[in-house]
Coordinates of C-alpha atoms in Angstrom, one line a residue:
Chain A
M1 CA -1.7 12.8 -23.7
A2 CA -1.3 13.4 -19.9
N3 CA 2.2 13.9 -18.5
K4 CA 1.0 12.4 -15.3
V5 CA 0.8 8.9 -13.9
L6 CA -1.5 7.6 -11.3
M7 CA 0.3 6.4 -8.1
K8 CA -0.3 5.2 -4.6
G9 CA 1.3 7.5 -2.0
N10 CA 3.7 4.7 -1.0
E11 CA 4.8 4.2 -4.6
A12 CA 5.3 8.0 -5.0
I13 CA 7.7 8.0 -2.1
A14 CA 9.7 5.1 -3.7
E15 CA 9.7 6.8 -7.1
G16 CA 10.8 10.2 -5.5
A17 CA 13.7 8.4 -3.8
I18 CA 14.7 6.7 -7.0
L19 CA 14.6 10.0 -8.9
A20 CA 16.8 11.5 -6.2
G21 CA 19.4 8.8 -6.9
C22 CA 18.6 6.4 -4.1
R23 CA 19.8 3.0 -5.2
H24 CA 19.9 1.3 -1.8
Y25 CA 16.8 0.3 0.0
F26 CA 16.5 -1.9 3.1
G27 CA 13.2 -2.7 4.6
Y28 CA 10.8 -5.1 6.2
P29 CA 7.1 -5.4 5.3
I30 CA 4.4 -3.9 7.5
T31 CA 1.0 -2.5 6.7
P32 CA 0.3 0.2 5.6
Q33 CA 3.7 0.9 4.0
T34 CA 4.6 -2.3 2.2
E35 CA 4.1 -0.9 -1.3
I36 CA 7.3 1.2 -0.8
A37 CA 9.3 -2.0 -0.4
A38 CA 7.3 -3.7 -3.2
Y39 CA 8.0 -0.9 -5.6
M40 CA 11.7 -0.8 -4.7
A41 CA 11.8 -4.6 -5.2
K42 CA 10.4 -4.3 -8.7
K43 CA 12.4 -1.3 -9.8
L44 CA 15.8 -1.2 -8.1
P45 CA 17.3 -4.4 -9.6
K46 CA 16.5 -3.0 -13.1
I47 CA 18.6 0.1 -12.4
Q48 CA 21.7 -1.5 -10.8
G49 CA 20.3 -0.8 -7.4
T50 CA 20.0 -3.0 -4.3
F51 CA 16.7 -4.0 -2.7
L52 CA 17.1 -6.1 0.4
Q53 CA 14.4 -7.4 2.6
A54 CA 16.1 -7.5 5.9
E55 CA 15.4 -10.0 8.7
S56 CA 14.0 -7.3 10.8
E57 CA 13.5 -3.5 11.1
V58 CA 16.5 -3.3 13.3
A59 CA 18.7 -5.0 10.7
A60 CA 17.3 -2.7 8.0
I61 CA 18.2 0.5 9.7
N62 CA 21.7 -0.9 10.4
M63 CA 22.1 -1.7 6.8
V64 CA 21.2 2.0 6.0
I65 CA 24.0 3.0 8.4
G66 CA 26.4 0.9 6.4
A67 CA 25.3 2.2 3.0
A68 CA 25.2 5.8 4.2
A69 CA 28.7 5.4 5.7
A70 CA 29.9 4.3 2.3
G71 CA 28.5 7.6 0.9
K72 CA 25.4 6.1 -0.8
R73 CA 21.9 7.5 -0.8
A74 CA 20.1 4.9 1.3
M75 CA 16.6 4.6 2.6
T76 CA 14.4 2.5 4.8
S77 CA 10.7 2.7 5.5
S78 CA 8.3 1.2 8.0
S79 CA 5.1 1.9 9.9
S80 CA 4.7 2.8 13.6
P81 CA 5.6 -0.4 15.5
G82 CA 8.4 -1.1 13.0
F83 CA 9.6 2.5 13.2
S84 CA 10.0 2.2 17.0
L85 CA 12.3 -0.7 16.4
K86 CA 14.5 1.6 14.3
S87 CA 15.0 4.1 17.1
E88 CA 18.4 2.8 18.2
G89 CA 19.7 2.9 14.7
L90 CA 18.4 6.5 14.2
S91 CA 20.4 7.6 17.2
Y92 CA 23.6 6.0 15.8
L93 CA 22.9 7.6 12.4
A94 CA 22.8 11.0 14.2
G95 CA 25.9 10.1 16.3
C96 CA 27.8 9.3 13.1
D97 CA 26.5 12.4 11.3
L98 CA 25.3 10.3 8.4
P99 CA 22.8 11.4 5.8
A100 CA 19.9 9.0 5.4
V101 CA 16.2 9.0 4.6
V102 CA 13.6 7.2 6.7
V103 CA 9.9 6.9 6.2
N104 CA 7.2 6.3 8.7
V105 CA 3.7 5.6 7.3
Q106 CA 1.9 5.9 10.6
R107 CA -0.8 3.5 11.9
G108 CA -2.6 3.4 15.2
G109 CA -0.7 2.8 18.4
P110 CA 0.7 2.2 21.0
G111 CA 2.0 -1.4 20.7
L112 CA 0.8 -3.2 17.7
G113 CA -2.2 -0.9 17.7
G114 CA -3.9 -1.2 14.4
I115 CA -3.4 -0.8 10.7
Q116 CA -5.6 2.3 10.1
P117 CA -4.0 5.8 9.7
S118 CA -2.7 7.8 12.6
Q119 CA -0.5 10.8 13.4
A120 CA 0.4 9.6 16.9
D121 CA 4.1 9.2 16.2
Y122 CA 4.6 13.0 16.2
Y123 CA 6.4 13.0 19.5
H124 CA 8.6 10.1 18.4
A125 CA 9.6 11.8 15.1
T126 CA 10.1 15.3 16.5
K127 CA 11.2 14.8 20.1
S128 CA 12.0 11.2 21.3
T129 CA 13.4 9.5 18.3
G130 CA 16.2 7.8 20.2
H131 CA 18.7 8.5 23.0
G132 CA 21.0 11.5 23.0
D133 CA 21.0 15.1 21.8
F134 CA 19.8 15.0 18.3
H135 CA 17.1 15.8 15.8
M136 CA 15.8 14.5 12.5
L137 CA 14.5 16.9 10.0
V138 CA 10.8 15.8 9.6
L139 CA 8.8 16.4 6.5
A140 CA 5.0 15.9 6.5
P141 CA 3.5 15.7 2.9
N142 CA -0.2 16.0 2.4
S143 CA -0.7 14.6 -1.1
V144 CA 0.6 11.9 -3.3
Q145 CA 2.5 14.5 -5.4
E146 CA 4.1 15.8 -2.2
M147 CA 5.1 12.3 -1.1
L148 CA 7.2 12.2 -4.3
D149 CA 8.5 15.7 -3.9
C150 CA 9.4 15.3 -0.2
A151 CA 11.1 12.0 -0.8
F152 CA 13.2 13.6 -3.5
D153 CA 14.1 16.7 -1.5
A154 CA 14.8 14.6 1.6
F155 CA 18.0 13.2 0.1
D156 CA 19.4 16.7 -0.8
L157 CA 18.5 18.0 2.7
A158 CA 20.1 14.9 4.3
D159 CA 23.3 15.3 2.4
K160 CA 23.5 19.1 2.8
Y161 CA 23.2 19.0 6.6
R162 CA 24.5 15.4 7.2
L163 CA 21.5 14.3 9.1
T164 CA 18.5 11.9 8.9
V165 CA 15.5 13.2 7.2
A166 CA 12.2 11.5 8.2
I167 CA 9.1 11.6 6.1
L168 CA 6.2 11.4 8.5
S169 CA 3.2 10.1 6.5
D170 CA 0.2 8.1 7.5
G171 CA -1.8 5.1 6.2
T172 CA -4.3 7.3 4.3
L173 CA -1.6 9.1 2.3
G174 CA 0.3 5.8 1.8
Q175 CA -2.7 4.0 0.4
M176 CA -4.5 6.7 -1.5
M177 CA -4.1 7.2 -5.2
E178 CA -3.6 10.5 -7.0
P179 CA -2.2 11.7 -10.3
V180 CA 1.5 12.6 -10.0
D181 CA 3.9 14.5 -12.2
T182 CA 7.2 12.7 -12.0
A183 CA 8.9 15.2 -14.2
T184 CA 8.8 18.0 -11.5
K185 CA 12.2 16.9 -10.3
E186 CA 15.5 16.7 -12.2
S187 CA 17.5 13.6 -11.4
G188 CA 19.3 13.7 -8.1
H189 CA 22.4 15.9 -7.6
A190 CA 25.6 14.1 -6.5
I191 CA 27.3 15.8 -3.6
E192 CA 30.9 15.3 -2.6
K193 CA 31.3 13.2 0.5
P194 CA 35.0 13.3 1.4
W195 CA 34.2 11.7 4.8
A196 CA 32.7 8.5 3.2
L197 CA 34.3 5.1 3.7
T198 CA 35.1 4.3 0.1
G199 CA 38.6 2.8 0.4
T200 CA 41.8 4.9 0.6
Q201 CA 43.5 3.3 -2.5
G202 CA 46.6 4.1 -0.4
K203 CA 46.2 7.8 -1.3
R204 CA 44.8 9.2 2.0
L205 CA 44.4 8.4 5.6
P206 CA 41.5 6.2 6.5
N207 CA 38.2 7.9 7.2
L208 CA 36.4 7.0 10.4
V209 CA 32.6 6.9 10.9
N210 CA 31.8 6.4 14.5
S211 CA 29.6 7.6 17.3
L212 CA 31.8 6.6 20.3
Y213 CA 33.9 9.3 21.9
L214 CA 36.4 8.4 24.6
M215 CA 36.7 11.9 26.0
P216 CA 33.5 13.8 27.2
E217 CA 35.0 17.1 26.0
E218 CA 35.3 15.8 22.5
L219 CA 31.7 14.4 22.6
E220 CA 30.4 17.7 23.9
A221 CA 32.2 19.6 21.2
T222 CA 30.8 17.3 18.5
V223 CA 27.2 17.7 19.8
I224 CA 27.6 21.5 19.9
E225 CA 28.9 21.5 16.4
R226 CA 25.9 19.4 15.3
Y227 CA 23.5 21.8 17.0
K228 CA 25.0 24.7 15.0
R229 CA 23.9 22.9 11.8
Y230 CA 20.4 22.4 13.4
A231 CA 20.3 26.2 14.1
L232 CA 21.2 26.9 10.5
L233 CA 18.6 24.6 9.0
S234 CA 16.0 25.9 11.5
E235 CA 16.6 29.3 9.9
K236 CA 16.7 28.1 6.3
E237 CA 14.6 25.0 5.9
V238 CA 11.3 25.7 7.6
R239 CA 8.4 24.8 5.2
C240 CA 4.7 25.6 5.7
E241 CA 1.7 26.5 3.7
E242 CA -1.0 29.0 4.6
Y243 CA -4.6 28.8 3.4
F244 CA -7.0 31.8 3.9
T245 CA -4.9 33.1 6.9
K246 CA -4.6 36.8 5.8
D247 CA -7.8 37.8 7.6
A248 CA -8.2 34.8 9.8
D249 CA -9.7 35.1 13.3
I250 CA -9.4 31.4 13.8
V251 CA -6.3 29.5 12.6
V252 CA -6.4 25.7 12.3
V253 CA -3.0 24.1 12.5
A254 CA -2.9 20.7 10.8
Y255 CA -0.5 18.7 8.8
G256 CA -0.6 15.7 6.5
I257 CA -3.9 14.1 5.7
T258 CA -5.6 16.2 8.5
S259 CA -4.8 19.4 6.6
R260 CA -6.8 18.1 3.6
V261 CA -9.8 17.5 5.9
A262 CA -9.2 21.0 7.4
Q263 CA -9.3 22.7 4.0
N264 CA -12.8 21.2 3.4
A265 CA -13.9 22.4 6.9
I266 CA -12.5 25.9 6.3
D267 CA -14.2 26.1 2.9
I268 CA -17.6 25.4 4.6
A269 CA -16.8 27.8 7.5
R270 CA -16.0 30.6 5.1
K271 CA -19.4 30.0 3.4
E272 CA -20.9 30.5 6.9
G273 CA -19.1 33.8 7.1
I274 CA -16.5 32.6 9.7
K275 CA -13.0 33.9 9.0
A276 CA -11.1 30.6 9.4
G277 CA -7.7 29.8 7.9
L278 CA -5.1 27.0 7.9
L279 CA -1.5 26.9 8.7
R280 CA 0.0 23.6 7.5
P281 CA 3.5 22.8 8.8
I282 CA 5.3 20.8 6.1
T283 CA 8.5 20.6 8.3
L284 CA 7.4 19.3 11.7
W285 CA 10.9 19.8 12.9
P286 CA 11.9 22.5 12.5
F287 CA 8.4 23.7 13.4
P288 CA 7.1 27.0 11.7
V289 CA 7.5 29.0 14.9
K290 CA 7.9 32.4 13.4
Q291 CA 4.9 32.0 11.0
L292 CA 2.7 31.0 13.9
M293 CA 3.9 33.8 16.1
D294 CA 3.1 36.2 13.2
L295 CA -0.4 34.8 12.9
A296 CA -0.9 35.0 16.7
Q297 CA -0.7 38.8 16.4
K298 CA -4.0 38.9 14.4
A299 CA -5.9 35.7 15.0
S300 CA -7.7 35.2 18.3
V301 CA -8.1 31.4 18.6
F302 CA -6.0 28.5 17.3
I303 CA -7.2 24.9 16.8
A304 CA -4.6 22.1 16.6
A305 CA -6.3 19.3 14.6
E306 CA -4.4 16.0 14.5
L307 CA -4.9 12.2 14.6
S308 CA -3.4 11.8 18.0
M309 CA -4.4 12.9 21.6
G310 CA -2.8 16.3 20.9
Q311 CA 0.9 15.9 20.4
M312 CA 1.4 18.8 18.1
A313 CA -0.9 21.1 20.1
G314 CA 1.9 21.7 22.6
D315 CA 4.3 22.9 19.9
V316 CA 1.6 25.4 18.7
E317 CA 1.3 26.7 22.3
L318 CA 5.0 27.0 22.6
A319 CA 5.3 28.7 19.2
I320 CA 2.8 31.4 20.1
R321 CA 4.0 31.6 23.7
C322 CA 0.5 30.7 24.9
Q323 CA -0.7 34.2 23.8
K324 CA -3.9 32.8 22.4
P325 CA -6.0 29.7 23.3
V326 CA -5.3 26.6 21.4
L327 CA -8.3 24.3 21.1
R328 CA -7.8 20.6 20.3
C329 CA -9.6 18.5 17.7
N330 CA -8.4 15.0 17.9
R331 CA -9.2 11.5 16.7
T332 CA -6.9 8.6 17.4
G333 CA -6.5 4.8 17.1
G334 CA -7.0 4.8 13.3
M335 CA -10.0 7.1 13.2
I336 CA -10.0 10.2 10.9
I337 CA -11.4 13.6 11.8
T338 CA -14.4 14.4 9.6
P339 CA -14.8 17.9 8.1
E340 CA -18.0 18.2 10.2
E341 CA -16.2 17.5 13.5
L342 CA -13.6 20.1 12.7
L343 CA -16.3 22.6 11.6
Q344 CA -18.0 22.1 15.0
K345 CA -14.7 23.0 16.7
I346 CA -14.3 26.1 14.4
R347 CA -17.8 27.2 15.5
E348 CA -16.8 26.7 19.1
A349 CA -13.7 28.9 18.4
T350 CA -15.9 31.5 16.9
T351 CA -17.9 31.9 20.2
L352 CA -14.6 32.3 22.0
H353 CA -13.4 34.8 19.4
E354 CA -16.6 36.9 19.8
Q355 CA -16.1 36.9 23.6
T356 CA -12.6 38.4 23.2
E357 CA -13.8 41.2 20.9
Chain B
M1 CA -22.9 -5.0 -23.3
R2 CA -23.1 -8.7 -22.6
L3 CA -23.4 -9.5 -18.9
A4 CA -21.9 -12.9 -18.0
R5 CA -23.3 -14.9 -15.0
I6 CA -19.9 -14.4 -13.3
T7 CA -17.6 -11.5 -14.1
V8 CA -14.1 -11.5 -12.5
F9 CA -12.0 -8.3 -12.4
A10 CA -8.3 -8.9 -11.8
G11 CA -5.2 -6.8 -12.6
H12 CA -2.4 -4.7 -11.2
F13 CA -3.1 -3.2 -7.7
G14 CA -4.5 0.3 -8.1
S15 CA -5.8 -0.3 -11.6
G16 CA -9.3 0.6 -10.4
K17 CA -10.8 -2.9 -10.1
T18 CA -12.8 -2.1 -6.9
S19 CA -14.4 1.1 -8.2
L20 CA -15.2 -0.7 -11.4
A21 CA -16.6 -3.8 -9.7
I22 CA -18.9 -1.6 -7.6
S23 CA -20.2 0.3 -10.6
Y24 CA -20.5 -2.9 -12.6
A25 CA -22.5 -4.6 -9.8
I26 CA -24.9 -1.6 -9.8
Y27 CA -25.2 -1.9 -13.6
A28 CA -25.9 -5.6 -13.3
S29 CA -28.6 -5.0 -10.7
K30 CA -30.6 -3.0 -13.2
Q31 CA -30.9 -6.2 -15.4
R32 CA -30.8 -9.1 -12.9
D33 CA -32.5 -9.8 -9.6
K34 CA -29.9 -11.6 -7.5
V35 CA -26.6 -9.8 -7.8
I36 CA -23.7 -10.7 -5.5
L37 CA -20.6 -8.5 -5.3
C38 CA -17.7 -10.5 -3.9
D39 CA -14.7 -8.7 -2.4
L40 CA -11.9 -11.3 -2.8
D41 CA -9.2 -8.6 -2.2
I42 CA -7.9 -10.0 1.1
I43 CA -4.3 -9.0 0.4
N44 CA -4.9 -5.3 1.0
P45 CA -6.4 -4.8 4.4
Y46 CA -7.5 -1.3 3.5
S47 CA -10.8 -2.2 2.0
R48 CA -12.1 0.3 -0.6
M49 CA -15.7 -1.0 -0.5
A50 CA -16.5 0.8 2.7
E51 CA -17.7 4.0 1.0
A52 CA -20.2 2.2 -1.3
V53 CA -21.8 -0.1 1.3
D54 CA -25.0 2.0 1.6
A55 CA -25.4 2.4 -2.1
L56 CA -25.0 -1.3 -2.7
K57 CA -27.6 -2.1 0.0
E58 CA -30.0 0.3 -1.5
K59 CA -29.8 -1.5 -4.8
G60 CA -30.4 -4.8 -3.2
I61 CA -26.9 -6.0 -4.1
R62 CA -25.5 -8.6 -1.7
L63 CA -21.9 -7.7 -0.6
V64 CA -19.8 -10.7 0.3
T65 CA -16.6 -9.4 2.0
S66 CA -14.2 -10.7 4.6
C67 CA -15.5 -10.5 8.1
L68 CA -12.1 -8.8 8.9
S69 CA -12.2 -6.0 6.3
N70 CA -11.9 -2.5 7.8
T71 CA -10.9 -3.9 11.1
N72 CA -7.3 -3.9 12.5
V73 CA -6.8 -7.5 11.8
D74 CA -4.1 -7.7 9.2
A75 CA -4.7 -11.3 8.3
P76 CA -6.1 -12.6 5.0
A77 CA -9.4 -14.4 5.5
L78 CA -11.6 -15.5 2.6
P79 CA -15.3 -14.4 2.8
A80 CA -17.4 -17.5 3.6
G81 CA -20.3 -16.5 1.4
T82 CA -18.3 -16.7 -1.8
R83 CA -19.5 -20.2 -2.5
A84 CA -23.1 -19.0 -2.9
L85 CA -22.1 -17.3 -6.1
F86 CA -21.0 -20.6 -7.7
D87 CA -23.7 -22.8 -6.0
V88 CA -26.8 -20.8 -6.7
P89 CA -27.2 -20.8 -10.5
D90 CA -29.7 -17.9 -10.8
T91 CA -27.3 -15.4 -9.2
T92 CA -25.1 -12.9 -11.1
G93 CA -21.7 -12.6 -9.5
I94 CA -19.1 -9.9 -9.7
I95 CA -15.8 -10.8 -8.2
D96 CA -13.2 -8.1 -7.2
V97 CA -9.8 -9.8 -7.0
G98 CA -6.8 -8.5 -5.1
G99 CA -4.0 -6.7 -7.0
D100 CA -1.2 -8.4 -8.9
N101 CA -0.4 -12.1 -8.7
R102 CA -0.3 -12.1 -4.9
G103 CA -3.8 -10.8 -4.8
A104 CA -5.0 -13.3 -7.4
L105 CA -3.8 -16.2 -5.4
A106 CA -7.0 -16.2 -3.4
L107 CA -9.0 -16.7 -6.6
G108 CA -7.1 -20.0 -7.2
R109 CA -9.2 -21.4 -4.4
Y110 CA -12.3 -21.1 -6.6
A111 CA -10.6 -21.9 -10.0
S112 CA -12.3 -25.2 -10.5
Y113 CA -15.8 -23.8 -9.6
L114 CA -15.2 -21.0 -12.1
Q115 CA -14.1 -23.3 -14.8
N116 CA -17.1 -25.5 -14.3
S117 CA -19.4 -22.5 -14.5
A118 CA -20.9 -22.3 -18.0
D119 CA -20.7 -18.6 -18.3
Y120 CA -18.0 -16.5 -16.9
E121 CA -15.7 -13.7 -17.9
M122 CA -12.2 -13.2 -16.4
L123 CA -11.2 -9.6 -17.2
L124 CA -7.8 -8.1 -17.0
V125 CA -8.2 -4.5 -15.9
F126 CA -5.4 -2.1 -16.8
N127 CA -4.7 1.6 -16.4
Q128 CA -2.1 2.9 -18.8
F129 CA -1.3 5.7 -16.4
R130 CA -0.1 3.3 -13.7
P131 CA 3.7 3.4 -14.0
L132 CA 4.3 -0.4 -13.5
T133 CA 1.8 -1.3 -16.3
S134 CA 2.4 1.5 -18.8
S135 CA 4.0 -0.7 -21.4
I136 CA 2.6 -3.7 -23.3
G137 CA 5.5 -5.9 -22.1
A138 CA 4.7 -5.1 -18.4
L139 CA 1.0 -5.8 -19.0
L140 CA 1.8 -9.1 -20.6
D141 CA 4.0 -10.0 -17.6
M142 CA 1.2 -9.1 -15.3
K143 CA -1.3 -11.2 -17.3
N144 CA 1.0 -14.3 -17.1
E145 CA 1.7 -13.8 -13.4
I146 CA -2.0 -13.5 -12.5
E147 CA -2.9 -16.5 -14.7
T148 CA -0.3 -18.6 -13.0
A149 CA -1.3 -17.6 -9.5
S150 CA -5.1 -17.9 -10.1
Q151 CA -5.0 -20.9 -12.4
I152 CA -7.5 -19.2 -14.7
S153 CA -7.0 -17.7 -18.1
F154 CA -8.2 -14.3 -18.9
T155 CA -11.0 -13.9 -21.4
G156 CA -10.9 -10.2 -22.1
L157 CA -9.4 -6.8 -21.4
V158 CA -10.8 -3.7 -19.7
N159 CA -9.2 -0.4 -20.5
N160 CA -9.6 1.6 -17.3
S161 CA -7.0 4.3 -18.1
N162 CA -7.6 7.2 -15.8
L163 CA -6.1 9.9 -13.6
M164 CA -9.0 9.8 -11.1
E165 CA -10.4 13.3 -10.6
E166 CA -7.9 14.8 -13.1
T167 CA -8.9 12.5 -16.0
K168 CA -9.8 14.4 -19.1
L169 CA -11.6 12.8 -22.0
A170 CA -8.5 13.2 -24.2
D171 CA -6.5 11.1 -21.7
V172 CA -8.8 8.2 -22.2
V173 CA -9.1 8.7 -25.9
S174 CA -5.3 8.7 -26.1
S175 CA -5.2 5.3 -24.3
G176 CA -7.3 3.8 -27.1
N177 CA -4.3 3.0 -29.2
F178 CA -2.5 1.3 -26.3
A179 CA -5.6 -0.8 -25.6
L180 CA -5.8 -2.0 -29.2
K181 CA -2.1 -2.9 -29.2
A182 CA -2.5 -4.7 -25.9
S183 CA -5.5 -6.6 -27.2
E184 CA -3.5 -7.8 -30.2
K185 CA -0.3 -8.7 -28.2
L186 CA -2.1 -10.4 -25.3
A187 CA -4.6 -12.0 -27.7
L188 CA -7.5 -10.9 -25.7
P189 CA -10.6 -9.0 -26.9
L190 CA -11.2 -5.6 -25.5
K191 CA -14.4 -6.0 -23.5
M192 CA -14.8 -2.4 -22.6
T193 CA -13.3 1.0 -22.0
V194 CA -14.3 2.6 -18.7
L195 CA -15.2 6.3 -18.6
E196 CA -16.2 8.2 -15.5
R197 CA -19.8 9.4 -16.1
R198 CA -18.9 13.1 -15.7
L199 CA -16.6 12.8 -18.8
V200 CA -19.3 11.9 -21.4
P201 CA -22.6 13.6 -22.1
S202 CA -22.9 11.2 -25.1
Q203 CA -20.5 8.4 -25.8
A204 CA -22.0 7.3 -29.2
H205 CA -19.2 8.8 -31.3
L206 CA -16.5 7.5 -28.9
E207 CA -17.4 3.8 -29.3
K208 CA -15.8 3.8 -32.7
I209 CA -12.4 4.6 -31.1
L210 CA -12.8 2.9 -27.7
G211 CA -15.1 0.0 -28.3
D212 CA -17.9 -0.6 -25.8
I213 CA -18.0 2.0 -23.1
F214 CA -18.9 1.4 -19.5
L215 CA -19.9 4.5 -17.5
L216 CA -18.4 4.6 -14.0
D217 CA -19.7 6.3 -10.8
L218 CA -17.3 7.2 -8.0
F219 CA -17.7 7.6 -4.3
K220 CA -16.2 10.5 -2.3
S221 CA -13.7 10.4 0.5
P222 CA -13.6 13.0 3.4
W223 CA -10.2 14.4 2.3
K224 CA -11.2 15.1 -1.3
P225 CA -12.4 18.6 -2.1

């Protein structure tokens, strides 16, 4: 008898959150992430949780702020246009130093765009989430199993560093089905939250969760303190995976669903005798800067493959300080890169590589 | 295995109805001339039929699907050609219904046509490895919810227990017991057990455990190895 179950990516995110002890979910339906809400609606009431379909995405993120301020593990999810709406709330979450988990199952944009998969919210997730100096820790799974694992880990990371952890997924991963082992994770660890608004019972001074500072000196000090935590997690929490990079002349950098396509392209390239490899960032922020810099010492050409007009490519160039050329392989608007398209780019990179030798 | 004039596949979303409907239509096309495969899954705008379009065309199977499927239009629209399946008596129809009771609502539109049709099967497809239908109680709830939404009673069960590419023969065999229990509790005969073709060089000995076996062919996606 198998120990696994067959899940949709969206369901796996919901189950991972439940395993981590999330009992408060607030959301609003939008394709292609609605199964997260549907799963939560089915399961949470049976385990003394709260599922609430809010009147809008803005309401949902503000409900997350409330639940997080009360020290609860809370989550919301949406897809690109809905995620834009949450921007203000994400900034307030950061300003209040509240741990929370948010999910963006990306679709084509800008505007209403389309419902097919996309990775064009990379800038939004890693750089321009909302106003003010802040970051979210951004996880980018590439399988249904990892959707579950990332959702689970997201809550621990959020609590540990008191920040918002975003899972940046896409319509393909959300909709596809794969076998999942739900027993990989022990049930969620409770963490002390002495700052939470739980009622004083007359035994302590009231806690305050707030993002308004009356004195600029005080606000500056708070932001600097927050950035010390960012520095710490940038050192400790970078996650990435390498595939055939040891001897690679050409390194493809791809995350999420694109990394799966990239593996297929690299397998074919290897059969053709091309030394191609893959670096797959799992944390998009913090970005695997050190790992890329190490690879740049050996490889001669990089290819940034993504379902956007090249949003991550700039981070690859920054990471390797433009020491090597970074080619682009892009599809956007809901289209997916095929292994053949990427293979063509790898062959192009091979010509460049031969010229540098 | 008896092939009804109209076969309807309904069940939990993700239970494998679409892959099964495609394979079943191909199976039907080997015995009958005019086969129509009707994609009534208008609740999930991510159509799963796309990968099989060429194979269906090649077999001469008429695919009736929403004019909006695989576009960015996130609006449910019933395929206009569906009526042909009820109105033209010498056709063989396979209907792929959307998941859960919400998906089955669209079938309600055709409930009276189906009930007036002399020969139809309404099959509840289940996969024991789907977490929300892994117990008999949950499956019974699903049956009742779909029957209420579609206004049609099921006539049989399809055991489609699988873990996709990771399915081992032993997984399906182990689901045989669950299928028997489900058949008893839901008072529905087990129409067939689905096995992916690669799993069985010979299914003869398995039919004792699993009942009639239907061999399934899958189509590949660009992100699968």
